């Protein structure tokens, strides 16, 4: 474990590590950049670098060991989705009256608090900022510096206003890190009190290269596909479930082929029949709809003469042939249909029924 495994944005990472070396990491740090650029990964690594008990250097800059008590516990927060799922599940177990006042917080180390948007509204709420205010004036017990990481810039108004007061005069032993996809999502007064560091999306070729090292079992065409589907998001590319995507895409292609050629309804309904109600069926249907959308977007790109931008590069020939048989109107209608099935799912309509209606509705 090291900064060396952090992909891309070399100069920004270097400047931050130089700040760690000079003991000048700002008290309020704003990392901005697109989803998948590594904002959260970098925030966790900074907390580890500042607090590592056996700090070391790589490339002449501070790095962390990854195995000491501080590195290990802070590192447990790195898998954010899993930690958040656990916290939500724990809240579900509470009595109704306690549930209401319990906010989602991740604390794998006593001096490092991760604050994700609180579901179901997915906003940073006042209760979460109040926890920070309660903790931030406490001298860190086991860390050199305490870290407070906000993983989203979507604040409720009163939460943002409370945070502002802390940002005016944060204690010397604390570092607040804010992550934002768009700087405009934050109050100008919060932005002006923070040091801003920008991260860019990772180029597709760089992700392909990384996949060649980390997922050697994938064929080059598959790595090219995954790198494009991840859209600049390294974590998503590395954890991509290729098998699941290809299964969904096979069904999605069946729906599209069926719509564009002589329809074979028995094959179609045999397939849609496998999409059942319940949590598992819901995930499977969501994956199918995602695959249909990715194919429709590729058809659109092929029609507009931008074949280089398509994502399903491994089946480009078939998609190019399909693109000749569809119109812009048909693609747009199909996209609307996908969104209708999605909203039907949210309203809990019978899944395979709305899927059948969608698939047969596509037949010209
Ligand atoms: Zn360490």
Coordinates of C-alpha atoms and ligand atoms in Angstrom, one line a residue:
X1 CA 0.0 0.0 0.0
X2 CA 1.4 3.3 -1.1
X3 CA 0.8 6.5 -3.0
X4 CA 2.5 4.6 -5.9
X5 CA -0.7 2.7 -6.6
X6 CA -2.6 6.0 -7.0
X7 CA -3.3 6.4 -10.7
X8 CA -3.1 9.8 -12.5
X9 CA -3.0 13.4 -11.4
X10 CA 0.7 13.1 -10.6
X11 CA 1.3 16.9 -10.1
X12 CA -1.6 17.4 -7.7
X13 CA -0.7 14.3 -5.7
X14 CA 2.9 15.6 -5.5
X15 CA 1.9 19.0 -4.3
X16 CA -0.2 17.4 -1.5
X17 CA 2.6 15.1 -0.5
X18 CA 5.0 18.0 -0.4
X19 CA 2.5 19.8 1.9
X20 CA 2.6 16.7 4.2
X21 CA 6.4 16.7 4.2
X22 CA 6.4 20.4 5.2
X23 CA 3.7 19.8 7.8
X24 CA 1.6 22.3 6.0
X25 CA -1.4 20.3 4.9
X26 CA -4.2 22.9 5.0
X27 CA -6.8 22.7 7.7
X28 CA -9.6 22.8 5.1
X29 CA -8.9 21.0 1.9
X30 CA -11.2 20.8 -1.0
X31 CA -10.6 18.0 -3.6
X32 CA -12.6 18.5 -6.7
X33 CA -12.9 16.3 -9.8
X34 CA -15.2 14.0 -11.7
X35 CA -16.6 10.8 -10.2
X36 CA -13.9 8.1 -10.3
X37 CA -10.9 10.5 -10.3
X38 CA -9.9 9.1 -6.9
X39 CA -10.8 12.0 -4.6
X40 CA -11.8 9.7 -1.7
X41 CA -8.9 7.3 -2.2
X42 CA -6.5 10.2 -2.1
X43 CA -8.2 11.7 1.1
X44 CA -7.7 8.3 2.9
X45 CA -4.1 8.0 1.7
X46 CA -3.4 11.6 3.0
X47 CA -4.8 10.7 6.4
X48 CA -2.6 7.6 6.4
X49 CA 0.5 9.5 5.4
X50 CA 0.1 12.1 8.1
X51 CA -0.6 9.5 10.8
X52 CA 1.5 6.5 9.9
X53 CA 3.6 5.2 12.8
X54 CA 6.4 4.0 10.5
X55 CA 6.4 6.7 7.9
X56 CA 8.6 6.2 4.9
X57 CA 9.4 7.8 1.6
X58 CA 8.8 6.9 -2.0
X59 CA 10.0 9.0 -4.9
X60 CA 11.5 11.4 -2.3
X61 CA 8.1 12.2 -0.8
X62 CA 6.3 11.1 2.4
X63 CA 4.4 7.8 2.1
X64 CA 2.8 5.4 4.6
X65 CA 3.5 1.8 5.6
X66 CA 0.0 0.4 5.3
X67 CA 0.5 -2.1 8.2
X68 CA 0.9 -0.1 11.4
X69 CA -2.1 0.3 13.7
X70 CA -3.0 3.7 12.4
X71 CA -2.6 2.8 8.7
X72 CA -4.6 -0.4 9.1
X73 CA -7.6 1.2 10.9
X74 CA -7.7 4.2 8.6
X75 CA -7.4 1.9 5.6
X76 CA -10.5 0.0 6.7
X77 CA -12.5 3.1 5.7
X78 CA -11.1 2.9 2.1
X79 CA -13.9 0.5 1.0
X80 CA -16.5 3.3 1.4
X81 CA -19.5 1.5 -0.2
X82 CA -19.2 -1.5 2.1
X83 CA -18.8 0.6 5.2
X84 CA -21.8 2.7 4.3
X85 CA -23.9 -0.4 3.6
X86 CA -22.9 -1.7 7.1
X87 CA -23.8 1.5 8.8
X88 CA -27.2 1.7 7.0
X89 CA -27.9 -2.0 7.9
X90 CA -27.0 -1.2 11.6
X91 CA -29.4 1.8 11.6
X92 CA -32.2 -0.4 10.2
X93 CA -31.8 -2.6 13.3
X94 CA -32.5 0.3 15.7
X95 CA -35.9 1.1 17.2
X96 CA -37.9 3.5 15.1
X97 CA -37.5 6.3 17.6
X98 CA -33.6 5.9 17.6
X99 CA -33.5 5.5 13.8
X100 CA -34.7 9.0 13.3
X101 CA -31.9 10.6 15.2
X102 CA -29.1 8.3 14.0
X103 CA -26.9 9.7 11.2
X104 CA -24.6 7.6 9.0
X105 CA -21.0 8.1 10.0
X106 CA -17.9 6.0 9.3
X107 CA -15.3 5.8 12.0
X108 CA -12.8 3.0 11.7
X109 CA -10.1 5.0 13.6
X110 CA -11.0 7.1 16.6
X111 CA -9.5 10.2 15.1
X112 CA -10.7 9.8 11.5
X113 CA -14.4 10.5 10.8
X114 CA -15.8 9.9 7.3
X115 CA -19.1 11.7 6.7
X116 CA -21.1 10.3 3.7
X117 CA -24.4 11.8 2.4
X118 CA -27.2 10.4 4.6
X119 CA -29.8 8.3 2.9
X120 CA -32.5 8.3 1.7
X121 CA -32.2 12.0 0.7
X122 CA -28.4 11.5 0.2
X123 CA -27.5 14.9 1.7
X124 CA -25.0 15.8 4.4
X125 CA -27.3 16.6 7.3
X126 CA -27.1 18.9 10.4
X127 CA -26.7 16.0 12.8
X128 CA -23.6 14.8 10.9
X129 CA -22.0 18.3 11.1
X130 CA -23.0 18.5 14.8
X131 CA -21.0 15.3 15.4
X132 CA -18.0 16.9 13.8
X133 CA -18.4 20.0 15.9
X134 CA -18.6 17.8 19.0
X135 CA -15.4 15.9 18.1
X136 CA -13.2 18.4 16.4
X137 CA -12.2 20.4 19.5
X138 CA -11.0 17.2 21.2
X139 CA -7.2 16.6 20.9
X140 CA -6.7 13.5 18.8
X141 CA -6.0 10.5 21.0
X142 CA -4.0 8.2 18.7
X143 CA -3.4 10.3 15.6
X144 CA -1.0 13.1 14.9
X145 CA -3.8 14.9 13.2
X146 CA -7.5 14.2 13.2
X147 CA -9.2 14.0 9.8
X148 CA -12.8 14.7 8.9
X149 CA -13.7 13.7 5.4
X150 CA -17.0 14.8 3.7
X151 CA -17.5 12.5 0.8
X152 CA -20.1 14.6 -1.0
X153 CA -20.7 18.3 -1.6
X154 CA -24.5 17.9 -1.3
X155 CA -25.2 19.7 2.0
X156 CA -28.5 20.6 3.6
X157 CA -28.5 24.4 4.1
X158 CA -28.3 24.4 7.9
X159 CA -25.5 21.8 7.7
X160 CA -23.5 23.9 5.4
X161 CA -24.0 27.0 7.6
X162 CA -22.8 25.1 10.7
X163 CA -19.8 23.8 8.9
X164 CA -18.9 27.3 7.9
X165 CA -18.5 28.3 11.5
X166 CA -15.9 25.5 12.1
X167 CA -14.1 26.4 8.9
X168 CA -13.6 30.0 10.2
X169 CA -11.3 28.7 12.9
X170 CA -10.5 25.0 12.7
X171 CA -8.2 23.7 15.5
X172 CA -4.6 23.2 14.6
X173 CA -4.7 19.4 15.0
X174 CA -7.6 18.8 12.6
X175 CA -7.9 18.6 8.9
X176 CA -11.2 18.8 7.1
X177 CA -11.3 17.4 3.6
X178 CA -14.3 18.2 1.4
X179 CA -14.9 16.2 -1.8
X180 CA -16.8 17.7 -4.7
X181 CA -17.6 16.8 -8.3
X182 CA -18.4 20.4 -9.0
X183 CA -17.0 23.3 -7.0
X184 CA -20.3 25.2 -7.7
X185 CA -22.1 22.7 -5.5
X186 CA -20.6 24.3 -2.4
X187 CA -21.3 27.7 -0.9
X188 CA -18.8 30.3 -2.1
X189 CA -18.0 31.0 1.6
X190 CA -17.0 27.4 2.1
X191 CA -14.9 27.4 -1.1
X192 CA -13.1 30.6 -0.1
X193 CA -12.1 29.1 3.3
X194 CA -10.6 26.0 1.7
X195 CA -7.5 25.2 -0.3
X196 CA -8.7 23.8 -3.6
X197 CA -6.9 20.9 -5.4
X198 CA -8.3 19.7 -8.7
X199 CA -8.2 16.1 -10.0
X200 CA -8.9 15.2 -13.6
X201 CA -10.5 12.1 -15.1
X202 CA -8.2 9.3 -16.0
X203 CA -7.7 8.7 -19.7
X204 CA -9.1 5.5 -21.0
X205 CA -5.6 4.3 -22.3
X206 CA -4.2 4.6 -18.8
X207 CA -7.1 2.6 -17.3
X208 CA -6.5 -0.1 -20.0
X209 CA -2.8 -0.3 -19.0
X210 CA -3.7 -0.7 -15.3
X211 CA -6.2 -3.4 -16.2
X212 CA -3.5 -5.2 -18.1
X213 CA -1.5 -5.4 -14.9
X214 CA -4.3 -6.1 -12.4
X215 CA -6.7 -8.2 -14.5
X216 CA -4.4 -10.2 -16.8
X217 CA -7.1 -12.9 -17.1
X218 CA -9.2 -10.5 -19.3
X219 CA -8.5 -10.4 -23.0
X220 CA -7.4 -7.1 -24.5
X221 CA -10.8 -6.6 -26.1
X222 CA -12.4 -7.1 -22.7
X223 CA -10.1 -4.7 -21.0
X224 CA -10.8 -2.1 -23.7
X225 CA -14.5 -2.6 -23.1
X226 CA -14.3 -2.3 -19.3
X227 CA -12.0 0.8 -19.5
X228 CA -14.7 2.5 -21.6
X229 CA -17.6 1.4 -19.5
X230 CA -15.9 2.7 -16.4
X231 CA -15.8 6.2 -17.9
X232 CA -12.6 7.4 -16.2
X233 CA -13.3 5.8 -12.9
X234 CA -10.4 3.6 -11.8
X235 CA -12.1 2.0 -8.9
X236 CA -15.1 1.1 -11.0
X237 CA -12.8 -0.4 -13.7
X238 CA -10.9 -2.5 -11.2
X239 CA -14.0 -3.9 -9.5
X240 CA -16.0 -4.3 -12.7
X241 CA -18.1 -7.4 -12.8
X242 CA -17.5 -8.3 -16.5
X243 CA -19.4 -11.6 -16.4
X244 CA -22.5 -9.9 -15.0
X245 CA -22.3 -7.1 -17.6
X246 CA -21.8 -9.6 -20.5
X247 CA -24.8 -11.6 -19.3
X248 CA -27.0 -8.5 -19.2
X249 CA -25.7 -7.3 -22.6
X250 CA -26.5 -10.7 -24.2
X251 CA -30.2 -10.2 -23.1
X252 CA -30.1 -6.6 -24.1
X253 CA -28.9 -7.6 -27.6
X254 CA -31.6 -10.2 -27.8
X255 CA -34.2 -7.4 -27.2
X256 CA -32.6 -5.1 -29.8
X257 CA -32.1 -7.9 -32.5
X258 CA -35.7 -8.9 -31.9
X259 CA -36.9 -5.4 -32.5
X260 CA -34.9 -4.9 -35.7
X261 CA -35.4 -8.3 -37.4
X262 CA -38.3 -10.8 -37.7
X263 CA -39.4 -10.9 -34.0
X264 CA -39.1 -14.3 -32.2
X265 CA -41.5 -13.7 -29.3
X266 CA -41.0 -17.1 -27.8
X267 CA -37.3 -16.6 -27.4
X268 CA -37.9 -13.1 -26.1
X269 CA -40.5 -14.1 -23.5
X270 CA -38.3 -17.1 -22.4
X271 CA -35.6 -14.5 -21.6
X272 CA -37.9 -11.9 -19.9
X273 CA -39.4 -14.7 -17.8
X274 CA -36.1 -14.9 -16.0
X275 CA -36.5 -11.4 -14.7
X276 CA -38.5 -11.9 -11.5
X277 CA -39.7 -9.7 -8.7
X278 CA -37.7 -9.3 -5.5
X279 CA -34.4 -7.8 -4.7
X280 CA -32.3 -10.1 -6.9
X281 CA -34.6 -9.6 -9.9
X282 CA -34.6 -5.9 -9.3
X283 CA -30.8 -5.8 -9.5
X284 CA -30.8 -8.0 -12.6
X285 CA -33.4 -5.8 -14.3
X286 CA -31.4 -2.7 -13.4
X287 CA -28.3 -4.3 -14.9
X288 CA -30.2 -5.2 -18.1
X289 CA -31.6 -1.6 -18.4
X290 CA -28.1 -0.2 -18.0
X291 CA -26.8 -2.5 -20.7
X292 CA -29.6 -1.5 -23.1
X293 CA -28.8 2.1 -22.5
X294 CA -25.1 1.6 -23.2
X295 CA -25.9 -0.1 -26.5
X296 CA -28.4 2.6 -27.5
X297 CA -25.8 5.3 -26.7
X298 CA -23.3 3.4 -28.9
X299 CA -25.9 3.2 -31.7
X300 CA -26.4 7.0 -31.4
X301 CA -22.6 7.6 -31.6
X302 CA -22.3 5.3 -34.7
X303 CA -25.2 7.2 -36.3
X304 CA -23.6 10.5 -35.6
X305 CA -20.3 9.4 -37.2
X306 CA -18.4 9.1 -33.9
X307 CA -17.5 5.4 -33.9
X308 CA -14.3 6.1 -31.9
X309 CA -16.4 7.1 -28.9
X310 CA -18.4 3.9 -28.6
X311 CA -18.0 1.8 -25.4
X312 CA -19.0 -1.7 -26.6
X313 CA -15.9 -1.8 -28.8
X314 CA -15.8 -5.7 -28.9
X315 CA -19.1 -5.9 -30.8
X316 CA -18.6 -2.8 -33.0
X317 CA -19.4 -4.7 -36.2
X318 CA -22.8 -5.9 -35.1
X319 CA -23.6 -2.5 -33.7
X320 CA -22.6 -0.8 -36.9
X321 CA -24.9 -3.1 -38.8
X322 CA -27.7 -2.4 -36.4
X323 CA -27.1 1.4 -36.6
X324 CA -28.0 1.2 -40.3
X325 CA -31.4 -0.1 -39.6
X326 CA -32.5 2.4 -36.9
X327 CA -33.5 6.0 -36.9
X328 CA -32.7 8.7 -34.4
X329 CA -36.4 8.8 -33.4
X330 CA -36.3 5.1 -32.7
X331 CA -33.2 5.4 -30.5
X332 CA -34.8 8.2 -28.6
X333 CA -38.1 6.4 -28.1
X334 CA -36.2 3.3 -26.9
X335 CA -34.3 5.4 -24.3
X336 CA -37.5 6.9 -23.1
X337 CA -38.9 3.3 -22.8
X338 CA -35.9 2.3 -20.6
X339 CA -36.6 5.2 -18.3
X340 CA -40.2 4.3 -18.1
X341 CA -39.4 0.7 -17.1
X342 CA -37.1 2.2 -14.5
X343 CA -39.7 4.5 -13.0
X344 CA -42.2 1.5 -13.1
X345 CA -39.6 -0.5 -11.1
X346 CA -39.5 2.3 -8.5
X347 CA -43.3 2.2 -8.3
X348 CA -43.0 -1.6 -7.9
X349 CA -45.0 -2.6 -11.0
X350 CA -44.7 -6.1 -12.1
X351 CA -41.2 -6.2 -13.6
X352 CA -41.3 -8.8 -16.3
X353 CA -44.6 -7.3 -17.5
X354 CA -43.2 -3.9 -18.0
X355 CA -40.1 -5.4 -19.6
X356 CA -42.3 -7.3 -22.1
X357 CA -44.2 -4.2 -22.9
X358 CA -41.0 -2.3 -23.5
X359 CA -39.4 -5.1 -25.6
X360 CA -42.5 -5.6 -27.8
X361 CA -43.0 -1.8 -28.1
X362 CA -39.6 -1.6 -29.8
X363 CA -40.6 -3.8 -32.7
X364 CA -41.1 -1.6 -35.7
Ligands
LIG1 ZN1 1.7 3.0 8.8

